[in-house]
PDB file of C-alpha atoms in Angstrom:
ATOM      1  CA  MET C   1       2.207 -12.441  -4.836  1.00 86.00           C
ATOM      2  CA  LYS C   2       1.836 -15.537  -7.119  1.00 95.00           C
ATOM      3  CA  LYS C   3      -0.478 -15.291 -10.065  1.00 97.00           C
ATOM      4  CA  ALA C   4      -2.112 -18.008 -11.838  1.00 98.00           C
ATOM      5  CA  SER C   5      -3.967 -17.486 -15.316  1.00 98.00           C
ATOM      6  CA  VAL C   6      -7.775 -17.747 -15.585  1.00 98.00           C
ATOM      7  CA  ILE C   7      -8.521 -18.580 -19.099  1.00 98.00           C
ATOM      8  CA  GLY C   8      -5.789 -16.136 -19.987  1.00 97.00           C
ATOM      9  CA  ALA C   9      -6.332 -13.444 -17.396  1.00 98.00           C
ATOM     10  CA  PRO C  10      -3.434 -13.379 -14.329  1.00 98.00           C
ATOM     11  CA  ILE C  11      -5.179 -13.310 -11.246  1.00 98.00           C
ATOM     12  CA  ASN C  12      -3.176 -13.106  -7.878  1.00 98.00           C
ATOM     13  CA  VAL C  13      -3.614 -16.185  -5.606  1.00 98.00           C
ATOM     14  CA  VAL C  14      -4.301 -13.852  -2.330  1.00 98.00           C
ATOM     15  CA  ASP C  15      -5.998 -14.150   0.729  1.00 97.00           C
ATOM     16  CA  TRP C  16      -8.035 -11.178   2.587  1.00 98.00           C
ATOM     17  CA  SER C  17      -5.473 -10.765   5.269  1.00 98.00           C
ATOM     18  CA  THR C  18      -2.497 -10.272   2.338  1.00 98.00           C
ATOM     19  CA  ALA C  19      -4.764  -8.108   0.045  1.00 98.00           C
ATOM     20  CA  ILE C  20      -5.510  -5.512   2.811  1.00 98.00           C
ATOM     21  CA  ALA C  21      -2.265  -5.642   4.449  1.00 98.00           C
ATOM     22  CA  THR C  22      -0.747  -4.857   0.850  1.00 98.00           C
ATOM     23  CA  ILE C  23      -3.184  -2.191  -0.038  1.00 98.00           C
ATOM     24  CA  SER C  24      -2.996  -0.732   3.349  1.00 98.00           C
ATOM     25  CA  ALA C  25       1.334  -0.602   3.053  1.00 98.00           C
ATOM     26  CA  TRP C  26       1.002   0.929  -0.377  1.00 98.00           C
ATOM     27  CA  ALA C  27      -1.402   3.825   0.483  1.00 98.00           C
ATOM     28  CA  GLY C  28       0.548   4.678   3.524  1.00 98.00           C
ATOM     29  CA  ARG C  29       3.734   5.253   1.077  1.00 98.00           C
ATOM     30  CA  HIS C  30       1.415   7.012  -1.446  1.00 98.00           C
ATOM     31  CA  GLU C  31       2.317   4.749  -4.162  1.00 98.00           C
ATOM     32  CA  SER C  32       0.662   5.103  -7.768  1.00 98.00           C
ATOM     33  CA  ARG C  33      -1.003   1.734  -7.817  1.00 98.00           C
ATOM     34  CA  TYR C  34      -4.078   0.371  -9.241  1.00 98.00           C
ATOM     35  CA  VAL C  35      -6.292  -2.681  -8.067  1.00 98.00           C
ATOM     36  CA  CYS C  36      -8.538  -5.062 -10.639  1.00 98.00           C
ATOM     37  CA  ILE C  37     -11.394  -6.779  -9.006  1.00 98.00           C
ATOM     38  CA  CYS C  38     -11.726  -9.746 -11.733  1.00 97.00           C
ATOM     39  CA  ASN C  39     -14.991 -11.450 -11.912  1.00 93.00           C
ATOM     40  CA  ALA C  40     -16.244 -13.715 -15.232  1.00 93.00           C
ATOM     41  CA  HIS C  41     -17.157 -10.840 -17.030  1.00 92.00           C
ATOM     42  CA  SER C  42     -13.515  -9.143 -16.538  1.00 95.00           C
ATOM     43  CA  CYS C  43     -11.766 -12.335 -17.953  1.00 97.00           C
ATOM     44  CA  VAL C  44     -13.982 -12.855 -20.804  1.00 96.00           C
ATOM     45  CA  THR C  45     -13.977  -8.966 -21.649  1.00 95.00           C
ATOM     46  CA  ALA C  46      -9.759  -9.715 -21.451  1.00 96.00           C
ATOM     47  CA  ARG C  47     -10.115 -12.527 -24.141  1.00 95.00           C
ATOM     48  CA  ARG C  48     -11.717 -10.134 -26.604  1.00 93.00           C
ATOM     49  CA  ASP C  49     -10.673  -6.841 -25.965  1.00 95.00           C
ATOM     50  CA  ALA C  50      -6.681  -6.597 -26.371  1.00 96.00           C
ATOM     51  CA  ALA C  51      -6.627  -3.373 -24.579  1.00 96.00           C
ATOM     52  CA  PHE C  52      -8.422  -4.624 -21.432  1.00 97.00           C
ATOM     53  CA  SER C  53      -6.411  -7.537 -21.445  1.00 97.00           C
ATOM     54  CA  GLU C  54      -3.111  -5.561 -20.893  1.00 98.00           C
ATOM     55  CA  VAL C  55      -4.696  -3.399 -18.331  1.00 98.00           C
ATOM     56  CA  ILE C  56      -5.239  -6.852 -16.281  1.00 98.00           C
ATOM     57  CA  ARG C  57      -1.682  -7.880 -17.177  1.00 98.00           C
ATOM     58  CA  GLU C  58      -0.071  -5.213 -15.968  1.00 98.00           C
ATOM     59  CA  ALA C  59      -2.458  -4.299 -12.682  1.00 98.00           C
ATOM     60  CA  ASP C  60      -0.638  -4.322  -9.169  1.00 98.00           C
ATOM     61  CA  MET C  61      -3.058  -6.858  -7.889  1.00 98.00           C
ATOM     62  CA  ALA C  62      -6.151  -8.672  -9.874  1.00 98.00           C
ATOM     63  CA  THR C  63      -8.311 -10.178  -6.895  1.00 98.00           C
ATOM     64  CA  PRO C  64     -10.419 -13.076  -7.830  1.00 97.00           C
ATOM     65  CA  ASP C  65     -13.932 -11.680  -7.888  1.00 93.00           C
ATOM     66  CA  GLY C  66     -16.937 -13.722  -8.680  1.00 82.00           C
ATOM     67  CA  ALA C  67     -17.307 -17.324  -7.186  1.00 89.00           C
ATOM     68  CA  PRO C  68     -16.502 -18.416 -10.906  1.00 92.00           C
ATOM     69  CA  VAL C  69     -12.820 -17.148 -10.714  1.00 96.00           C
ATOM     70  CA  ALA C  70     -12.649 -17.965  -7.188  1.00 95.00           C
ATOM     71  CA  TRP C  71     -13.579 -21.688  -8.224  1.00 94.00           C
ATOM     72  CA  MET C  72     -11.179 -21.922 -11.129  1.00 97.00           C
ATOM     73  CA  LEU C  73      -8.040 -20.880  -9.123  1.00 98.00           C
ATOM     74  CA  ARG C  74      -9.431 -23.539  -6.416  1.00 97.00           C
ATOM     75  CA  ARG C  75      -9.681 -26.421  -9.386  1.00 96.00           C
ATOM     76  CA  LEU C  76      -5.959 -25.101 -10.484  1.00 97.00           C
ATOM     77  CA  GLY C  77      -4.853 -26.218  -7.059  1.00 97.00           C
ATOM     78  CA  TYR C  78      -4.928 -23.438  -4.680  1.00 97.00           C
ATOM     79  CA  ALA C  79      -7.683 -25.165  -2.769  1.00 97.00           C
ATOM     80  CA  ALA C  80      -8.002 -22.181  -0.176  1.00 95.00           C
ATOM     81  CA  GLN C  81      -8.636 -19.411  -2.482  1.00 97.00           C
ATOM     82  CA  ASP C  82     -11.369 -16.937  -1.323  1.00 93.00           C
ATOM     83  CA  ARG C  83     -13.481 -14.885  -3.551  1.00 95.00           C
ATOM     84  CA  ILE C  84     -12.262 -11.227  -2.771  1.00 97.00           C
ATOM     85  CA  SER C  85     -14.853  -9.080  -4.020  1.00 95.00           C
ATOM     86  CA  GLY C  86     -15.101  -5.378  -4.858  1.00 96.00           C
ATOM     87  CA  PRO C  87     -18.217  -4.387  -2.228  1.00 96.00           C
ATOM     88  CA  ASP C  88     -16.541  -6.510   0.806  1.00 96.00           C
ATOM     89  CA  LEU C  89     -12.960  -5.154   0.038  1.00 98.00           C
ATOM     90  CA  MET C  90     -14.279  -2.044   0.553  1.00 98.00           C
ATOM     91  CA  LEU C  91     -16.008  -2.675   3.287  1.00 98.00           C
ATOM     92  CA  ARG C  92     -13.283  -4.264   5.050  1.00 98.00           C
ATOM     93  CA  TYR C  93     -10.428  -1.756   4.027  1.00 98.00           C
ATOM     94  CA  CYS C  94     -12.786   1.438   5.312  1.00 98.00           C
ATOM     95  CA  ALA C  95     -12.909  -0.379   8.756  1.00 98.00           C
ATOM     96  CA  LEU C  96      -9.247  -0.512   8.670  1.00 98.00           C
ATOM     97  CA  ALA C  97      -9.011   3.155   7.378  1.00 98.00           C
ATOM     98  CA  ALA C  98     -10.985   4.422  10.170  1.00 98.00           C
ATOM     99  CA  THR C  99      -8.547   2.961  12.844  1.00 98.00           C
ATOM    100  CA  THR C 100      -5.456   4.534  10.750  1.00 97.00           C
ATOM    101  CA  GLY C 101      -6.515   7.583   9.995  1.00 97.00           C
ATOM    102  CA  GLU C 102      -6.092   7.559   6.411  1.00 98.00           C
ATOM    103  CA  PRO C 103      -8.126   9.537   3.964  1.00 98.00           C
ATOM    104  CA  ILE C 104      -9.884   7.950   0.855  1.00 98.00           C
ATOM    105  CA  PHE C 105     -11.388   9.307  -2.035  1.00 98.00           C
ATOM    106  CA  LEU C 106     -14.919   8.312  -3.496  1.00 98.00           C
ATOM    107  CA  PHE C 107     -14.680   8.696  -7.664  1.00 98.00           C
ATOM    108  CA  GLY C 108     -17.447   7.449  -9.875  1.00 97.00           C
ATOM    109  CA  ALA C 109     -21.201   7.137  -9.960  1.00 96.00           C
ATOM    110  CA  THR C 110     -23.248  10.556  -9.485  1.00 96.00           C
ATOM    111  CA  ALA C 111     -23.443  13.160  -6.910  1.00 97.00           C
ATOM    112  CA  GLU C 112     -26.545  11.635  -5.367  1.00 97.00           C
ATOM    113  CA  VAL C 113     -25.138   8.487  -4.859  1.00 98.00           C
ATOM    114  CA  LEU C 114     -21.550   9.882  -3.427  1.00 98.00           C
ATOM    115  CA  GLU C 115     -23.637  11.460  -0.978  1.00 98.00           C
ATOM    116  CA  ALA C 116     -25.222   8.889   0.266  1.00 98.00           C
ATOM    117  CA  LEU C 117     -22.321   6.252  -0.048  1.00 98.00           C
ATOM    118  CA  ALA C 118     -19.928   8.566   1.924  1.00 98.00           C
ATOM    119  CA  ARG C 119     -22.892   9.261   5.200  1.00 98.00           C
ATOM    120  CA  ARG C 120     -23.527   5.354   5.152  1.00 97.00           C
ATOM    121  CA  LEU C 121     -19.432   4.815   5.054  1.00 98.00           C
ATOM    122  CA  VAL C 122     -18.906   7.008   8.004  1.00 98.00           C
ATOM    123  CA  GLU C 123     -21.696   5.803   9.854  1.00 98.00           C
ATOM    124  CA  ASP C 124     -20.736   2.431  10.012  1.00 97.00           C
ATOM    125  CA  ASN C 125     -17.132   3.414  10.173  1.00 97.00           C
ATOM    126  CA  PRO C 126     -16.614   6.206  12.849  1.00 97.00           C
ATOM    127  CA  GLY C 127     -13.573   8.037  12.277  1.00 96.00           C
ATOM    128  CA  LEU C 128     -13.416   7.039   8.920  1.00 98.00           C
ATOM    129  CA  ARG C 129     -12.172  10.103   7.017  1.00 98.00           C
ATOM    130  CA  ILE C 130     -13.410  11.148   3.361  1.00 98.00           C
ATOM    131  CA  GLY C 131     -10.593  12.834   1.335  1.00 98.00           C
ATOM    132  CA  GLY C 132     -13.103  13.926  -1.137  1.00 98.00           C
ATOM    133  CA  ALA C 133     -15.586  12.508  -3.767  1.00 98.00           C
ATOM    134  CA  LEU C 134     -16.308  13.500  -6.873  1.00 98.00           C
ATOM    135  CA  ALA C 135     -18.551  12.223  -9.776  1.00 97.00           C
ATOM    136  CA  PRO C 136     -17.021  12.716 -13.240  1.00 94.00           C
ATOM    137  CA  PRO C 137     -18.828  13.823 -16.522  1.00 87.00           C
ATOM    138  CA  PHE C 138     -20.100  10.954 -18.640  1.00 82.00           C
ATOM    139  CA  GLY C 139     -18.142  11.742 -21.611  1.00 83.00           C
ATOM    140  CA  ALA C 140     -14.226  11.977 -22.237  1.00 86.00           C
ATOM    141  CA  MET C 141     -12.659  14.760 -19.985  1.00 92.00           C
ATOM    142  CA  THR C 142     -10.414  17.273 -21.712  1.00 94.00           C
ATOM    143  CA  PRO C 143      -6.871  17.169 -20.931  1.00 96.00           C
ATOM    144  CA  ALA C 144      -7.724  20.278 -18.725  1.00 96.00           C
ATOM    145  CA  GLU C 145     -10.511  18.359 -16.615  1.00 96.00           C
ATOM    146  CA  ASP C 146      -8.442  15.701 -16.327  1.00 97.00           C
ATOM    147  CA  ALA C 147      -5.445  17.608 -14.797  1.00 98.00           C
ATOM    148  CA  ALA C 148      -7.934  18.863 -12.426  1.00 97.00           C
ATOM    149  CA  VAL C 149      -9.293  15.591 -11.178  1.00 98.00           C
ATOM    150  CA  VAL C 150      -5.789  14.262 -10.699  1.00 98.00           C
ATOM    151  CA  ALA C 151      -4.933  17.826  -8.730  1.00 98.00           C
ATOM    152  CA  GLN C 152      -7.942  17.492  -6.405  1.00 98.00           C
ATOM    153  CA  ILE C 153      -7.386  13.650  -5.801  1.00 98.00           C
ATOM    154  CA  ASN C 154      -3.665  14.441  -4.778  1.00 98.00           C
ATOM    155  CA  SER C 155      -4.619  17.396  -2.760  1.00 98.00           C
ATOM    156  CA  SER C 156      -7.130  15.419  -0.424  1.00 98.00           C
ATOM    157  CA  GLY C 157      -4.011  13.276   0.934  1.00 98.00           C
ATOM    158  CA  ALA C 158      -6.158  10.076   0.479  1.00 98.00           C
ATOM    159  CA  GLY C 159      -4.051   6.818   0.538  1.00 98.00           C
ATOM    160  CA  THR C 160      -6.976   4.769  -1.723  1.00 99.00           C
ATOM    161  CA  VAL C 161      -9.228   6.094  -4.456  1.00 99.00           C
ATOM    162  CA  TRP C 162     -12.048   4.094  -4.970  1.00 98.00           C
ATOM    163  CA  VAL C 163     -13.382   3.775  -8.839  1.00 98.00           C
ATOM    164  CA  GLY C 164     -16.769   3.015  -9.133  1.00 97.00           C
ATOM    165  CA  LEU C 165     -16.869   3.596 -13.175  1.00 96.00           C
ATOM    166  CA  GLY C 166     -17.906  -0.001 -14.110  1.00 92.00           C
ATOM    167  CA  CYS C 167     -15.987  -2.649 -16.273  1.00 92.00           C
ATOM    168  CA  PRO C 168     -13.818  -2.163 -18.493  1.00 94.00           C
ATOM    169  CA  ARG C 169     -14.205   1.940 -18.167  1.00 95.00           C
ATOM    170  CA  GLN C 170     -12.826   1.825 -14.630  1.00 97.00           C
ATOM    171  CA  GLU C 171      -9.835  -0.440 -15.500  1.00 98.00           C
ATOM    172  CA  LYS C 172      -8.722   1.618 -18.297  1.00 97.00           C
ATOM    173  CA  TRP C 173      -9.089   4.851 -16.409  1.00 98.00           C
ATOM    174  CA  MET C 174      -6.839   3.367 -13.476  1.00 98.00           C
ATOM    175  CA  ALA C 175      -4.239   2.155 -16.095  1.00 98.00           C
ATOM    176  CA  ALA C 176      -3.856   5.354 -17.655  1.00 98.00           C
ATOM    177  CA  HIS C 177      -3.655   6.975 -14.261  1.00 98.00           C
ATOM    178  CA  ARG C 178      -0.829   4.981 -12.734  1.00 98.00           C
ATOM    179  CA  GLY C 179       1.902   7.584 -12.331  1.00 98.00           C
ATOM    180  CA  LYS C 180      -0.394  10.779 -11.945  1.00 98.00           C
ATOM    181  CA  ILE C 181      -2.319   9.785  -9.080  1.00 98.00           C
ATOM    182  CA  ASN C 182      -0.492   9.409  -5.527  1.00 98.00           C
ATOM    183  CA  ALA C 183      -2.787   6.526  -4.094  1.00 98.00           C
ATOM    184  CA  VAL C 184      -3.807   3.212  -4.956  1.00 99.00           C
ATOM    185  CA  MET C 185      -6.927   2.867  -7.509  1.00 99.00           C
ATOM    186  CA  ILE C 186      -9.304   0.144  -6.751  1.00 98.00           C
ATOM    187  CA  GLY C 187     -12.140  -0.224  -8.989  1.00 98.00           C
ATOM    188  CA  VAL C 188     -15.343  -1.570  -7.273  1.00 97.00           C
ATOM    189  CA  GLY C 189     -17.808  -1.166  -9.971  1.00 88.00           C
ATOM    190  CA  ALA C 190     -21.456  -1.610  -8.729  1.00 90.00           C
ATOM    191  CA  ALA C 191     -20.263  -1.338  -4.736  1.00 96.00           C
ATOM    192  CA  PHE C 192     -21.020   2.508  -4.710  1.00 97.00           C
ATOM    193  CA  ASP C 193     -24.714   1.548  -5.615  1.00 96.00           C
ATOM    194  CA  PHE C 194     -24.571  -1.554  -3.344  1.00 94.00           C
ATOM    195  CA  HIS C 195     -23.288   0.802   0.049  1.00 97.00           C
ATOM    196  CA  ALA C 196     -25.413   3.733  -1.002  1.00 96.00           C
ATOM    197  CA  GLY C 197     -28.578   1.761  -0.622  1.00 94.00           C
ATOM    198  CA  PHE C 198     -29.255   2.465  -4.610  1.00 78.00           C
ATOM    199  CA  LYS C 199     -29.505  -1.263  -5.503  1.00 76.00           C
ATOM    200  CA  ALA C 200     -30.192  -4.159  -3.015  1.00 60.00           C
ATOM    201  CA  ARG C 201     -27.485  -6.724  -2.848  1.00 70.00           C
ATOM    202  CA  ALA C 202     -27.922 -10.621  -2.927  1.00 58.00           C
ATOM    203  CA  PRO C 203     -28.611 -12.048   0.457  1.00 67.00           C
ATOM    204  CA  LEU C 204     -25.483 -13.047   2.471  1.00 67.00           C
ATOM    205  CA  TRP C 205     -26.449 -17.128   1.326  1.00 62.00           C
ATOM    206  CA  MET C 206     -26.908 -16.330  -2.564  1.00 63.00           C
ATOM    207  CA  GLN C 207     -23.183 -14.728  -1.956  1.00 66.00           C
ATOM    208  CA  ARG C 208     -21.900 -17.687  -0.242  1.00 65.00           C
ATOM    209  CA  HIS C 209     -23.031 -20.686  -2.718  1.00 57.00           C
ATOM    210  CA  GLY C 210     -21.983 -18.382  -5.822  1.00 64.00           C
ATOM    211  CA  LEU C 211     -25.528 -17.107  -6.982  1.00 61.00           C
ATOM    212  CA  GLU C 212     -25.202 -13.522  -6.743  1.00 68.00           C
ATOM    213  CA  TRP C 213     -25.279 -12.930 -10.469  1.00 63.00           C
ATOM    214  CA  LEU C 214     -28.205 -14.901 -10.336  1.00 59.00           C
ATOM    215  CA  HIS C 215     -29.588 -11.980  -8.046  1.00 58.00           C
ATOM    216  CA  ARG C 216     -28.512  -9.076  -9.856  1.00 65.00           C
ATOM    217  CA  LEU C 217     -29.850 -10.907 -13.065  1.00 60.00           C
ATOM    218  CA  ALA C 218     -33.244 -11.141 -11.588  1.00 65.00           C
ATOM    219  CA  SER C 219     -32.871  -7.094 -10.359  1.00 68.00           C
ATOM    220  CA  GLU C 220     -31.588  -5.882 -13.675  1.00 68.00           C
ATOM    221  CA  PRO C 221     -32.917  -8.465 -16.494  1.00 68.00           C
ATOM    222  CA  ARG C 222     -32.942  -6.096 -19.355  1.00 71.00           C
ATOM    223  CA  ARG C 223     -29.683  -4.484 -18.849  1.00 68.00           C
ATOM    224  CA  LEU C 224     -27.656  -7.813 -17.491  1.00 65.00           C
ATOM    225  CA  ALA C 225     -29.155 -10.572 -19.333  1.00 66.00           C
ATOM    226  CA  LYS C 226     -27.250 -10.419 -22.570  1.00 72.00           C
ATOM    227  CA  ARG C 227     -24.242 -10.261 -20.402  1.00 71.00           C
ATOM    228  CA  TYR C 228     -24.709 -12.932 -17.960  1.00 70.00           C
ATOM    229  CA  VAL C 229     -25.626 -15.293 -20.521  1.00 76.00           C
ATOM    230  CA  VAL C 230     -23.231 -14.783 -23.172  1.00 83.00           C
ATOM    231  CA  THR C 231     -20.193 -14.274 -20.528  1.00 86.00           C
ATOM    232  CA  ASN C 232     -20.929 -17.012 -18.121  1.00 85.00           C
ATOM    233  CA  THR C 233     -21.307 -19.629 -21.074  1.00 90.00           C
ATOM    234  CA  LEU C 234     -17.961 -18.033 -22.793  1.00 94.00           C
ATOM    235  CA  PHE C 235     -16.046 -18.386 -19.194  1.00 94.00           C
ATOM    236  CA  ILE C 236     -17.632 -21.961 -18.680  1.00 93.00           C
ATOM    237  CA  VAL C 237     -16.374 -23.306 -21.978  1.00 96.00           C
ATOM    238  CA  ALA C 238     -12.747 -21.419 -21.750  1.00 97.00           C
ATOM    239  CA  ALA C 239     -12.577 -22.528 -18.012  1.00 96.00           C
ATOM    240  CA  VAL C 240     -13.302 -26.567 -18.797  1.00 96.00           C
ATOM    241  CA  ARG C 241     -11.214 -26.142 -22.197  1.00 96.00           C
ATOM    242  CA  GLN C 242      -8.565 -25.039 -19.936  1.00 97.00           C
ATOM    243  CA  LEU C 243      -8.691 -27.537 -17.081  1.00 96.00           C
ATOM    244  CA  LEU C 244      -9.001 -30.419 -19.884  1.00 95.00           C
ATOM    245  CA  GLN C 245      -5.819 -29.405 -21.264  1.00 92.00           C
ATOM    246  CA  GLY C 246      -3.784 -29.714 -17.929  1.00 78.00           C
TER     247      GLY C 246
END
């Protein structure tokens, strides 16, 4: 898959059908791979965090999440580029997995969120197999605890592992476990809370007009104000500079 630089982060130029078909093919062969869902915050973080930048560069797929990243790819000449967001990718893939019989694994959040998430996914996708769900501890795991997590995921038979640890923790965790977990790991951040019903996602019209960030900011101003004000401004400045430089 072709990649293009978005303020220095290599993002795949990919449509929905290709993204889902590629992940499904990897999952069917139980290949150890990871997929990063990259929004403006991810791209800015990659410019400021060398370790995180390396994680994005080495990803097997990095999709353009967030309207600014998809818009930037369109400005760079890829006029048909869709926004491939984490919550939407999760739902579309679960619909496919329900028809193929592929088990999925849920990793992240809390036991309460995971229970509600698994219930919702199965209700919406009859036949979907949840191979397992695990809420990791908030702190660092010991080597023995980590090995137990890897063993549990691998023994589940899951072809995909949906990871909801938040950025950049989930991306670094996936990169560290490529070669250990025999499945495709996809970091989807807040998708767990959205689909479990613990947080409300922006209305469809806001998503379509690139305003989902505004809805999230209004919902969690104290937690997200600095992130959106700072990172969105830095993204815009870097994007304009990149476009002016040709």
